[in-house]
Short mmCIF file of C-alpha atoms and ligand atoms in Angstrom, two decimals:
data_model
loop_
_atom_site.label_atom_id
_atom_site.label_comp_id
_atom_site.label_asym_id
_atom_site.label_seq_id
_atom_site.Cartn_x
_atom_site.Cartn_y
_atom_site.Cartn_z
CA MET A 1 0.57 4.04 25.85
CA ALA A 2 -2.42 3.47 23.57
CA GLN A 3 -4.56 0.39 23.93
CA LEU A 4 -5.88 -1.73 21.10
CA CYS A 5 -9.63 -2.21 21.12
CA LEU A 6 -11.42 -4.87 19.12
CA CYS A 7 -14.78 -3.68 17.74
CA LEU A 8 -17.37 -6.40 18.13
CA THR A 9 -20.02 -6.12 15.47
CA GLY A 10 -21.55 -9.61 15.73
CA SER A 11 -25.31 -10.13 15.95
CA THR A 12 -25.12 -12.31 19.06
CA LEU A 13 -23.06 -12.20 22.25
CA ALA A 14 -21.85 -15.75 21.57
CA GLU A 15 -20.53 -14.73 18.15
CA ASN A 16 -18.75 -11.75 19.70
CA LEU A 17 -17.19 -13.92 22.39
CA ARG A 18 -15.89 -16.32 19.76
CA ALA A 19 -14.30 -13.39 17.89
CA LEU A 20 -12.83 -12.14 21.17
CA ASP A 21 -11.30 -15.53 21.89
CA MET A 22 -9.49 -15.47 18.56
CA TYR A 23 -7.86 -12.16 19.49
CA ARG A 24 -7.23 -12.62 23.20
CA GLY A 25 -3.65 -11.71 24.02
CA ARG A 26 -3.37 -9.30 21.10
CA ILE A 27 -5.90 -6.75 22.29
CA ASP A 28 -6.42 -4.75 25.48
CA LEU A 29 -10.10 -3.90 25.25
CA ALA A 30 -13.28 -4.85 23.42
CA GLU A 31 -16.13 -2.59 22.32
CA LEU A 32 -19.56 -4.19 22.30
CA ARG A 33 -21.58 -2.53 19.56
CA ALA A 34 -25.07 -3.13 20.95
CA ASP A 35 -26.58 -1.60 17.80
CA CYS A 36 -25.32 -4.62 15.82
CA LEU A 37 -26.98 -7.16 18.13
CA ASP A 38 -30.24 -8.99 17.45
CA PRO A 39 -33.00 -7.39 19.61
CA ASN A 40 -33.30 -10.44 21.91
CA GLU A 41 -29.59 -10.40 22.62
CA VAL A 42 -29.75 -6.84 23.92
CA PHE A 43 -31.52 -8.09 27.07
CA HIS A 44 -28.36 -9.90 28.08
CA ILE A 45 -25.67 -7.25 27.55
CA ARG A 46 -25.27 -6.69 31.29
CA SER A 47 -23.50 -10.05 31.50
CA PHE A 48 -21.04 -9.28 28.69
CA PRO A 49 -18.16 -7.69 30.67
CA GLU A 50 -18.03 -10.73 32.95
CA LEU A 51 -18.09 -13.15 30.02
CA ALA A 52 -15.53 -11.14 28.07
CA GLY A 53 -13.00 -11.17 30.88
CA ILE A 54 -11.22 -8.05 29.61
CA PRO A 55 -12.19 -4.39 29.95
CA THR A 56 -15.16 -3.62 27.70
CA ILE A 57 -16.78 -0.54 26.18
CA LEU A 58 -20.52 -0.33 25.58
CA SER A 59 -21.71 1.69 22.61
CA VAL A 60 -25.05 2.02 20.84
CA ARG A 61 -24.40 3.79 17.57
CA ARG A 62 -27.15 5.51 15.66
CA ARG A 63 -27.37 5.22 11.92
CA ALA A 64 -26.34 8.87 11.54
CA ASP A 65 -23.19 8.06 13.54
CA GLY A 66 -22.19 5.14 11.34
CA GLY A 67 -24.09 2.48 13.34
CA TYR A 68 -27.32 0.53 12.96
CA PHE A 69 -29.56 1.77 15.75
CA ASP A 70 -32.72 3.45 14.51
CA ASP A 71 -35.33 2.82 17.21
CA GLY A 72 -35.15 6.35 18.61
CA GLU A 73 -33.44 8.00 21.57
CA GLY A 74 -35.84 6.61 24.20
CA ALA A 75 -35.07 3.04 23.19
CA ARG A 76 -31.37 3.86 23.06
CA LEU A 77 -31.43 5.13 26.63
CA VAL A 78 -32.99 1.80 27.67
CA VAL A 79 -30.16 -0.13 26.00
CA PHE A 80 -27.52 1.96 27.81
CA ALA A 81 -29.38 1.46 31.08
CA LYS A 82 -29.53 -2.30 30.52
CA GLY A 83 -25.78 -2.39 30.20
CA LEU A 84 -24.97 -0.62 33.44
CA ALA A 85 -24.97 -2.05 36.96
CA PHE A 86 -28.24 -1.26 38.71
CA ALA A 87 -27.39 -1.83 42.39
CA SER A 88 -24.34 -2.16 44.59
CA ARG A 89 -25.37 -5.80 45.20
CA ASP A 90 -24.81 -6.48 41.50
CA ARG A 91 -21.36 -8.01 41.86
CA ARG A 92 -20.81 -8.86 38.20
CA LEU A 93 -18.03 -7.02 36.38
CA ASN A 94 -19.14 -3.68 34.94
CA PHE A 95 -18.46 -2.22 31.56
CA ALA A 96 -15.21 -0.30 31.98
CA TYR A 97 -16.45 2.44 29.62
CA VAL A 98 -19.66 3.59 28.08
CA ASP A 99 -19.39 5.55 24.85
CA ILE A 100 -22.05 8.28 24.80
CA GLU A 101 -22.48 10.78 22.00
CA GLN A 102 -21.92 14.49 22.50
CA ASP A 103 -25.61 15.36 22.00
CA PHE A 104 -26.93 12.63 24.32
CA ARG A 105 -26.61 14.25 27.72
CA ILE A 106 -28.80 12.43 30.25
CA PRO A 107 -27.75 13.36 33.81
CA ALA A 108 -29.30 10.21 35.34
CA LEU A 109 -27.39 7.97 32.95
CA GLU A 110 -24.16 9.81 33.68
CA GLU A 111 -24.76 9.54 37.40
CA ALA A 112 -25.41 5.79 37.11
CA ALA A 113 -22.16 5.34 35.20
CA ARG A 114 -20.23 7.29 37.84
CA THR A 115 -21.83 5.43 40.74
CA PHE A 116 -20.76 2.05 39.41
CA GLY A 117 -17.31 3.03 38.19
CA THR A 118 -17.96 3.03 34.45
CA ARG A 119 -15.95 5.76 32.70
CA ILE A 120 -17.78 7.83 30.11
CA ILE A 121 -16.26 8.33 26.67
CA ARG A 122 -17.92 11.48 25.32
CA SER A 123 -17.85 11.04 21.58
CA ARG A 124 -18.49 12.94 18.41
CA TYR A 125 -18.66 11.08 15.14
CA CYS A 126 -18.14 13.10 11.95
CA PRO A 127 -19.13 10.99 8.95
CA ALA A 128 -18.78 13.81 6.41
CA GLY A 129 -15.21 14.91 6.99
CA LEU A 130 -13.36 17.03 9.52
CA PRO A 131 -15.52 19.88 10.83
CA GLU A 132 -14.23 23.45 10.60
CA ASP A 133 -15.03 24.22 14.25
CA LEU A 134 -12.84 21.46 15.70
CA ASP A 135 -11.68 23.54 18.66
CA GLU A 136 -15.21 24.43 19.74
CA ILE A 137 -16.37 20.82 19.45
CA TRP A 138 -13.39 19.69 21.49
CA THR A 139 -14.00 22.26 24.22
CA ASP A 140 -17.53 20.93 24.58
CA LEU A 141 -16.43 17.27 24.51
CA SER A 142 -13.87 17.83 27.23
CA ARG A 143 -15.88 19.98 29.64
CA ASP A 144 -16.34 17.22 32.25
CA PRO A 145 -13.07 15.86 33.69
CA TYR A 146 -14.70 12.47 34.47
CA GLU A 147 -15.34 11.99 30.78
CA ILE A 148 -12.81 11.10 28.09
CA PRO A 149 -13.33 13.21 24.96
CA LYS A 150 -13.39 11.33 21.66
CA LEU A 151 -13.49 12.62 18.12
CA ALA A 152 -13.81 10.21 15.18
CA ALA A 153 -13.92 11.73 11.73
CA VAL A 154 -14.12 10.12 8.33
CA LEU A 155 -11.40 12.00 6.48
CA ARG A 156 -12.20 13.10 2.92
CA GLY A 157 -8.70 13.81 1.71
CA ILE A 158 -5.04 13.81 2.75
CA GLY A 159 -5.39 17.54 3.57
CA GLU A 160 -7.81 16.58 6.34
CA THR A 161 -5.32 13.99 7.59
CA ARG A 162 -2.78 16.78 7.91
CA ARG A 163 -5.26 19.02 9.74
CA LEU A 164 -6.11 16.23 12.17
CA PHE A 165 -2.43 15.61 12.94
CA GLU A 166 -1.97 19.34 13.55
CA PHE A 167 -4.99 19.34 15.84
CA ALA A 168 -3.80 16.28 17.77
CA ASP A 169 -0.40 17.92 18.19
CA ARG A 170 -2.02 20.84 20.02
CA LEU A 171 -3.97 18.69 22.49
CA PRO A 172 -2.88 18.73 26.12
CA ASP A 173 -1.41 15.61 27.65
CA THR A 174 -4.71 14.46 29.16
CA GLU A 175 -6.70 11.33 28.28
CA HIS A 176 -8.30 11.63 24.85
CA ILE A 177 -9.27 9.59 21.83
CA VAL A 178 -8.86 10.92 18.31
CA SER A 179 -9.48 8.73 15.32
CA GLY A 180 -9.10 9.35 11.59
CA MET A 181 -11.43 7.05 9.72
CA GLY A 182 -11.50 5.95 6.12
CA GLU A 183 -8.52 5.34 3.84
CA TYR A 184 -7.02 8.79 4.49
CA GLY A 185 -7.04 8.12 8.24
CA PHE A 186 -5.01 4.92 8.06
CA CYS A 187 -1.64 6.54 8.84
CA PHE A 188 -3.27 8.56 11.63
CA ARG A 189 -4.49 5.39 13.29
CA ILE A 190 -1.08 3.77 13.19
CA LEU A 191 0.74 6.81 14.61
CA THR A 192 -0.92 6.94 18.04
CA SER A 193 2.60 7.68 19.27
CA ARG A 194 2.08 11.15 17.71
CA THR A 195 -1.63 11.65 18.28
CA GLY A 196 -1.65 10.57 21.93
CA SER A 197 -4.92 8.71 21.39
CA LEU A 198 -5.75 6.49 24.36
CA ILE A 199 -7.51 3.86 22.29
CA ASN A 200 -7.00 2.52 18.80
CA TYR A 201 -9.80 0.54 17.20
CA ALA A 202 -9.28 -2.65 15.17
CA SER A 203 -11.57 -4.85 13.10
CA PRO A 204 -11.76 -8.58 13.84
CA SER A 205 -11.20 -9.77 10.26
CA LEU A 206 -10.23 -13.31 11.28
CA ALA A 207 -13.57 -13.89 12.91
CA GLY A 208 -15.46 -12.89 9.76
CA LEU A 209 -17.32 -10.05 11.48
CA PRO A 210 -18.03 -6.90 9.46
CA SER A 211 -15.54 -4.04 9.76
CA ALA A 212 -16.76 -1.55 12.34
CA ALA A 213 -15.57 1.50 10.42
CA PRO A 214 -14.31 2.23 6.92
CA GLY A 215 -10.55 1.84 6.50
CA GLN A 216 -10.05 0.32 9.94
CA ALA A 217 -6.90 -1.77 10.19
CA THR A 218 -7.14 -5.30 11.47
CA ALA A 219 -5.49 -6.39 14.72
CA GLU A 220 -3.15 -8.58 12.62
CA GLU A 221 -1.99 -5.61 10.53
CA TYR A 222 -1.34 -3.46 13.58
CA GLU A 223 0.83 -6.16 15.07
CA ASN A 224 2.39 -8.09 12.19
CA VAL A 225 2.94 -5.40 9.57
CA TYR A 226 3.34 -2.20 11.63
CA ARG A 227 4.52 -3.52 15.02
CA TRP A 228 2.38 -0.74 16.27
CA ARG A 229 3.01 -1.11 20.01
CA LYS A 230 6.72 -0.49 19.53
CA ILE A 231 6.39 2.76 17.58
CA ARG A 232 7.59 5.76 19.59
CA LYS A 233 7.31 9.43 18.89
CA ASP A 234 10.94 9.68 17.77
CA TYR A 235 10.63 6.91 15.16
CA SER A 236 11.64 7.90 11.62
CA VAL A 237 8.63 7.91 9.31
CA PHE A 238 8.76 6.55 5.75
CA GLY A 239 5.91 5.58 3.48
CA ILE A 240 4.38 5.10 0.09
CA LEU A 241 2.50 7.81 -1.78
CA GLY A 242 -0.15 6.61 -4.22
CA GLY A 243 -3.85 6.27 -4.97
CA PRO A 244 -6.29 4.30 -2.79
CA SER A 245 -4.70 1.02 -3.88
CA VAL A 246 -1.60 1.67 -1.73
CA LEU A 247 -3.57 0.33 1.22
CA GLY A 248 -3.09 -3.10 -0.40
CA SER A 249 0.58 -2.51 -1.28
CA LEU A 250 3.18 -5.08 -0.25
CA SER A 251 5.77 -2.35 0.40
CA PRO A 252 4.82 -1.74 4.08
CA SER A 253 5.41 -5.44 4.82
CA LEU A 254 8.77 -5.38 3.09
CA HIS A 255 10.14 -2.18 4.65
CA ASN A 256 8.77 -2.69 8.16
CA ALA A 257 10.11 -6.26 8.27
CA GLY A 258 13.52 -4.86 7.33
CA TYR A 259 13.46 -2.23 10.12
CA ALA A 260 12.39 -4.87 12.65
CA GLU A 261 15.13 -7.28 11.61
CA LEU A 262 17.79 -4.57 11.94
CA GLY A 263 16.27 -3.14 15.12
CA MET A 264 15.81 0.28 13.53
CA PRO A 265 13.46 2.84 15.12
CA ALA A 266 11.46 3.46 11.95
CA VAL A 267 8.02 2.85 10.49
CA TYR A 268 6.75 2.74 6.89
CA LEU A 269 3.13 3.70 6.22
CA PRO A 270 0.78 3.79 3.25
CA PHE A 271 -0.32 7.33 2.33
CA PRO A 272 -3.25 7.10 -0.08
CA SER A 273 -3.51 10.65 -1.39
CA ASP A 274 -5.81 12.80 -3.47
CA SER A 275 -3.47 15.81 -3.58
CA LEU A 276 0.27 15.92 -4.02
CA GLU A 277 0.63 19.36 -2.40
CA GLN A 278 -1.34 18.30 0.66
CA PHE A 279 0.66 15.08 0.96
CA LEU A 280 3.93 17.04 0.84
CA ALA A 281 2.61 19.37 3.54
CA LEU A 282 1.78 16.32 5.68
CA ALA A 283 5.24 14.90 4.97
CA GLU A 284 6.68 18.15 6.42
CA GLU A 285 4.38 18.00 9.43
CA LEU A 286 5.43 14.40 10.18
CA GLY A 287 9.08 14.87 9.23
CA VAL A 288 8.82 12.04 6.67
CA ARG A 289 12.38 11.06 5.71
CA GLY A 290 11.64 9.32 2.44
CA PHE A 291 8.80 7.82 0.46
CA SER A 292 8.05 5.46 -2.38
CA VAL A 293 5.86 6.74 -5.19
CA THR A 294 3.37 4.76 -7.20
CA VAL A 295 0.42 5.38 -9.54
CA PRO A 296 -0.82 8.03 -10.21
CA PHE A 297 2.06 10.17 -8.92
CA LYS A 298 5.23 8.80 -10.54
CA GLU A 299 5.31 11.59 -13.13
CA LYS A 300 3.34 14.23 -11.24
CA ILE A 301 6.02 14.31 -8.51
CA LEU A 302 8.77 15.44 -10.91
CA PRO A 303 8.24 19.24 -10.56
CA TYR A 304 8.54 18.97 -6.76
CA LEU A 305 11.99 17.38 -6.79
CA THR A 306 14.93 19.64 -5.99
CA GLU A 307 17.38 17.09 -7.34
CA ARG A 308 16.97 14.03 -9.52
CA ALA A 309 19.01 10.95 -10.44
CA PRO A 310 19.85 10.36 -14.13
CA GLU A 311 17.42 7.38 -14.13
CA VAL A 312 14.52 9.73 -13.42
CA SER A 313 15.16 11.81 -16.53
CA ALA A 314 15.86 8.76 -18.69
CA ILE A 315 12.76 6.87 -17.56
CA GLY A 316 10.59 9.96 -17.14
CA ALA A 317 9.27 8.78 -13.79
CA CYS A 318 10.30 8.76 -10.14
CA ASN A 319 9.39 6.02 -7.65
CA THR A 320 11.67 6.94 -4.74
CA VAL A 321 12.02 10.27 -2.92
CA VAL A 322 14.52 10.94 -0.16
CA ARG A 323 14.71 14.01 2.07
CA THR A 324 17.92 16.01 1.78
CA PRO A 325 18.94 19.24 3.54
CA SER A 326 17.89 21.18 0.43
CA GLY A 327 14.60 19.43 -0.38
CA TRP A 328 13.47 16.20 -2.03
CA TYR A 329 15.86 14.03 -4.06
CA GLY A 330 14.09 11.77 -6.55
CA THR A 331 15.34 8.56 -8.06
CA ASN A 332 13.93 5.46 -9.72
CA THR A 333 14.66 2.00 -8.38
CA ASP A 334 12.48 0.12 -10.90
CA ALA A 335 15.40 -0.14 -13.32
CA ALA A 336 17.84 -1.22 -10.59
CA GLY A 337 15.23 -3.65 -9.26
CA PHE A 338 14.74 -5.18 -12.67
CA GLU A 339 18.51 -5.34 -13.12
CA ARG A 340 19.06 -7.20 -9.85
CA SER A 341 16.20 -9.60 -10.33
CA VAL A 342 16.92 -10.47 -13.96
CA LEU A 343 20.61 -11.17 -13.26
CA ASP A 344 19.57 -13.32 -10.34
CA PHE A 345 17.00 -15.16 -12.48
CA LEU A 346 19.43 -15.82 -15.36
CA LYS A 347 22.42 -16.36 -13.03
CA ARG A 348 24.59 -13.99 -15.08
CA PRO A 349 26.82 -11.02 -14.21
CA ASP A 350 25.53 -8.98 -17.20
CA LEU A 351 23.40 -9.41 -20.31
CA LYS A 352 26.04 -8.93 -22.98
CA GLY A 353 25.00 -10.80 -26.13
CA VAL A 354 21.53 -11.62 -24.75
CA ARG A 355 18.93 -10.92 -27.44
CA THR A 356 15.91 -9.51 -25.67
CA ALA A 357 12.36 -8.53 -26.61
CA ILE A 358 10.52 -5.96 -24.51
CA ILE A 359 6.75 -6.32 -24.86
CA GLY A 360 5.02 -2.99 -24.14
CA ALA A 361 6.27 0.59 -24.15
CA GLY A 362 4.70 2.18 -21.04
CA GLY A 363 6.31 3.35 -17.81
CA SER A 364 7.50 -0.10 -16.74
CA ALA A 365 8.93 -0.80 -20.19
CA ARG A 366 10.94 2.43 -19.98
CA ALA A 367 12.60 1.25 -16.75
CA VAL A 368 13.26 -2.20 -18.23
CA ALA A 369 14.75 -0.71 -21.43
CA TYR A 370 17.03 1.55 -19.37
CA ALA A 371 18.30 -1.45 -17.37
CA LEU A 372 18.73 -3.67 -20.45
CA GLN A 373 20.85 -1.08 -22.20
CA LYS A 374 22.96 -0.65 -19.09
CA LEU A 375 23.47 -4.43 -18.85
CA GLY A 376 24.66 -4.61 -22.47
CA ALA A 377 21.72 -6.55 -23.94
CA SER A 378 20.65 -6.10 -27.55
CA ALA A 379 16.91 -5.57 -27.67
CA CYS A 380 13.73 -4.77 -29.55
CA VAL A 381 10.53 -3.11 -28.37
CA VAL A 382 7.18 -4.54 -29.45
CA ASN A 383 4.07 -2.60 -28.54
CA ARG A 384 0.46 -2.30 -29.65
CA GLY A 385 0.90 1.43 -30.20
CA MET A 386 3.65 1.73 -32.80
CA ASN A 387 4.69 5.30 -32.04
CA LYS A 388 5.42 4.54 -28.41
CA ALA A 389 7.47 1.49 -29.44
CA LYS A 390 9.47 3.63 -31.87
CA GLN A 391 10.08 6.42 -29.36
CA LEU A 392 11.30 4.11 -26.63
CA ALA A 393 13.42 1.98 -28.95
CA GLU A 394 15.12 4.95 -30.56
CA ARG A 395 16.12 6.39 -27.19
CA HIS A 396 18.17 3.25 -26.55
CA GLY A 397 19.20 2.31 -30.09
CA PHE A 398 16.92 -0.78 -30.15
CA GLU A 399 14.77 -2.15 -32.98
CA TRP A 400 10.97 -1.86 -32.78
CA ALA A 401 7.62 -3.04 -34.14
CA GLY A 402 3.87 -2.79 -33.59
CA MET A 403 1.97 -6.01 -32.95
CA ASN A 404 2.27 -7.10 -36.62
CA GLU A 405 4.26 -9.25 -39.05
CA ARG A 406 7.39 -7.31 -38.20
CA ALA A 407 6.96 -8.28 -34.56
CA VAL A 408 6.90 -11.98 -35.52
CA GLU A 409 10.10 -11.46 -37.45
CA LEU A 410 11.76 -9.56 -34.57
CA LEU A 411 10.81 -12.17 -31.99
CA GLY A 412 12.34 -14.79 -34.27
CA ARG A 413 15.67 -13.03 -33.63
CA TYR A 414 15.30 -11.47 -30.17
CA ASN A 415 14.22 -14.42 -28.11
CA ASP A 416 16.88 -15.38 -25.57
CA LEU A 417 14.92 -13.30 -23.08
CA ILE A 418 11.37 -11.93 -23.39
CA VAL A 419 10.21 -9.29 -20.89
CA GLN A 420 6.45 -8.80 -20.74
CA THR A 421 5.59 -5.34 -19.34
CA THR A 422 2.01 -4.69 -20.51
CA SER A 423 -0.99 -4.87 -18.19
CA VAL A 424 -2.52 -7.74 -20.19
CA GLY A 425 -3.11 -10.72 -17.90
CA MET A 426 -2.97 -8.65 -14.71
CA GLU A 427 -5.62 -9.14 -12.01
CA GLY A 428 -8.29 -6.55 -12.69
CA GLY A 429 -6.77 -5.68 -16.10
CA VAL A 430 -7.36 -6.86 -19.65
CA PRO A 431 -7.45 -10.66 -19.61
CA GLY A 432 -5.47 -12.69 -22.11
CA ASP A 433 -2.04 -13.30 -23.56
CA PRO A 434 -0.32 -10.37 -25.33
CA LEU A 435 1.92 -12.80 -27.23
CA GLU A 436 -0.68 -15.27 -28.44
CA TRP A 437 0.80 -15.04 -31.94
CA TYR A 438 4.22 -16.22 -30.73
CA GLU A 439 5.04 -19.90 -30.30
CA PHE A 440 7.57 -20.64 -27.54
CA THR A 441 10.28 -23.13 -28.45
CA GLY A 442 11.30 -23.84 -24.87
CA SER A 443 14.70 -22.15 -25.11
CA GLU A 444 13.45 -18.65 -24.24
CA ALA A 445 13.54 -17.20 -20.72
CA LEU A 446 10.37 -15.23 -19.95
CA VAL A 447 9.98 -12.52 -17.31
CA ASP A 448 6.47 -11.19 -16.84
CA ILE A 449 6.61 -8.20 -14.52
CA ILE A 450 3.05 -8.89 -13.33
CA TYR A 451 2.94 -10.46 -9.83
CA ASN A 452 -0.80 -10.70 -9.35
CA PRO A 453 -1.73 -13.35 -10.44
CA LYS A 454 1.47 -15.26 -9.80
CA GLU A 455 1.12 -16.97 -13.18
CA THR A 456 -0.37 -15.14 -16.18
CA PRO A 457 -1.64 -16.97 -19.31
CA VAL A 458 1.57 -16.17 -21.22
CA MET A 459 3.72 -17.46 -18.35
CA ARG A 460 1.74 -20.66 -18.27
CA ARG A 461 2.15 -21.21 -22.02
CA ALA A 462 5.90 -20.57 -21.79
CA ARG A 463 6.27 -22.89 -18.80
CA GLU A 464 4.39 -25.66 -20.59
CA ALA A 465 6.73 -25.24 -23.58
CA GLY A 466 9.69 -25.81 -21.24
CA CYS A 467 10.89 -22.19 -20.82
CA ALA A 468 12.45 -20.75 -17.67
CA VAL A 469 9.80 -18.36 -16.32
CA ALA A 470 9.71 -15.65 -13.62
CA ASN A 471 6.93 -13.36 -12.47
CA GLY A 472 7.28 -9.79 -11.18
CA LEU A 473 7.73 -10.57 -7.49
CA GLY A 474 11.51 -10.66 -7.87
CA MET A 475 11.55 -7.19 -9.42
CA LEU A 476 9.08 -5.85 -6.87
CA ARG A 477 11.17 -7.09 -3.99
CA ALA A 478 14.49 -6.00 -5.54
CA GLN A 479 13.27 -2.44 -6.26
CA GLY A 480 12.03 -2.27 -2.65
CA GLU A 481 15.38 -3.46 -1.34
CA VAL A 482 17.25 -0.81 -3.34
CA GLN A 483 14.79 1.74 -1.97
CA PHE A 484 15.35 0.51 1.58
CA GLU A 485 19.07 1.06 1.13
CA LEU A 486 18.51 4.60 -0.14
CA PHE A 487 16.18 5.39 2.76
CA THR A 488 18.26 3.90 5.56
CA GLY A 489 21.81 3.63 4.27
CA LYS A 490 21.70 -0.04 5.32
CA LYS A 491 21.58 -3.20 3.25
CA TYR A 492 18.24 -4.98 3.29
CA PRO A 493 18.53 -8.04 5.57
CA GLY A 494 18.29 -11.46 3.94
CA LEU A 495 14.79 -12.28 5.06
CA PRO A 496 13.13 -15.37 3.54
CA PHE A 497 11.24 -14.38 0.41
CA GLY A 498 7.86 -15.73 1.48
CA ASP A 499 7.98 -13.95 4.84
CA VAL A 500 7.72 -10.47 3.39
CA VAL A 501 6.91 -10.37 -0.32
P1 LIG B 1 2.93 0.82 -16.86
O1 LIG B 1 3.43 2.03 -16.16
O2 LIG B 1 2.47 -0.27 -15.93
O3 LIG B 1 3.89 0.30 -17.88
P2 LIG B 1 1.39 2.14 -18.90
O4 LIG B 1 2.43 3.19 -18.98
O5 LIG B 1 -0.04 2.54 -18.90
O6 LIG B 1 1.58 1.24 -17.60
O7 LIG B 1 1.64 1.09 -20.09
C1 LIG B 1 0.77 0.03 -20.34
C2 LIG B 1 1.36 -0.84 -21.45
O8 LIG B 1 0.46 -1.95 -21.63
C3 LIG B 1 1.46 -0.14 -22.78
O9 LIG B 1 2.56 -0.66 -23.48
C4 LIG B 1 0.14 -0.55 -23.46
O10 LIG B 1 0.18 -0.53 -24.86
P3 LIG B 1 -0.23 0.81 -25.68
O11 LIG B 1 0.96 1.72 -25.61
O12 LIG B 1 -0.48 0.32 -27.06
O13 LIG B 1 -1.44 1.37 -25.02
C5 LIG B 1 0.02 -1.98 -22.98
N1 LIG B 1 -1.35 -2.46 -23.08
C6 LIG B 1 -2.39 -2.13 -22.29
N2 LIG B 1 -3.50 -2.79 -22.69
C7 LIG B 1 -3.14 -3.57 -23.75
C8 LIG B 1 -3.82 -4.49 -24.60
N3 LIG B 1 -5.12 -4.77 -24.43
N4 LIG B 1 -3.12 -5.12 -25.57
C9 LIG B 1 -1.82 -4.87 -25.74
N5 LIG B 1 -1.12 -3.99 -24.97
C10 LIG B 1 -1.77 -3.36 -24.01
#
């Protein structure tokens, strides 16, 4: 069973102890990063294990190994020595472990550690990706049975994540630590049930200390989102494929909360990926049973599907992939998610006779248009680029316009419901109001599919005019719920909205 270790990167022992106190009960170990301490504090590290009151690791990381120590190897040896017990009369608690790099072999230091019961973690840090000669490095790291071999590599792509999983799979059942760092290592860190790693490292985000390593999860995420301690080797693996932004996705919270509520042995992980082929190879390696798809892969995934739902062809994009005996089945739950959420918002069984304007003609607009046609709405498409508006509208038999006089005329007629699908007003996108030329009367219902921020400028204007207004959280949650049902065959439990998304 892996243990969770809090990395203490504070500049004083007192600051580190405060951080530790905030996490007590959630963690099993703490690593004192002596290289982060102010020089005067280093004199007192010998007292840290006693003050910490839980098993502690001492490490002194050099700059080349991702740390801050640059006073040379002689000075580093002195810091290690300061941390260890120096006589059998020294009755204070010892460091449980000392983390010493592969190339720092000092027999006297090792002997001191052994004499006073401090285990040695023999570590190799690979800041520039996974080395080719992994097996040779590992043989050297594990040559002394008193030492625990540790490899920590910053992974440069999802292909390296796959290689590291393969490597970990081949390791014997002896104590070892393997860590995938950086965004591509996130899933590796969560799945210690597969990698057999003895220790998992977490950042103390609550305490405001700097993250000890790139892409490191926080202790809260391990526990609250992933329920990491419960994950076993036989758990079904699901996840979300996307660019680097999937690490901030709300989907893991939604899906994992659903599994927990239903008591299902499953876990849902973010898979930020730089290569679709390498991700699919990893999905094979891990036996992934299904995955969500987001930018930039919603269209790129299409050639890899062995079967696709009609929505995928109609919308031209796939956001949900499920494993079948013959390969990957792709579908799109954005349309179904919009359908569920809009009916819920308007409290109607369908949209027959509802005159609707779709603002925008991109991927999201295609899903919305598909759902609106299915629900029986009459609609128009208004988009900056006229050709895209025309193309989308004609597919569904809707009217269309660019952002011009004709749009003003169309919105005069199609204004029971307005669905805003452009990226204007989105956090990090183009600021502003894509409908600034339209004056709300107060009788329109407005859905803006943006959920960050919770209220965009156009939503605010509509609300102030007296309109019923909804943001995109309803659609986000509903498309996730439909996905959950496709993945698990079970209905998503009625968890309170605020608890998950
Ligand atoms: P998504 O998949 O989120 O819908 P998309 O396919 O890139 O993203 O579509 C973005 C939509 O936002 C398009 O309708 C785009 O209009 P154009 O087709 O004219 O490019 C719209 N959009 C983006 N920036 C805009 C802006 N500054 N003003 C108006 N519309 C904008």
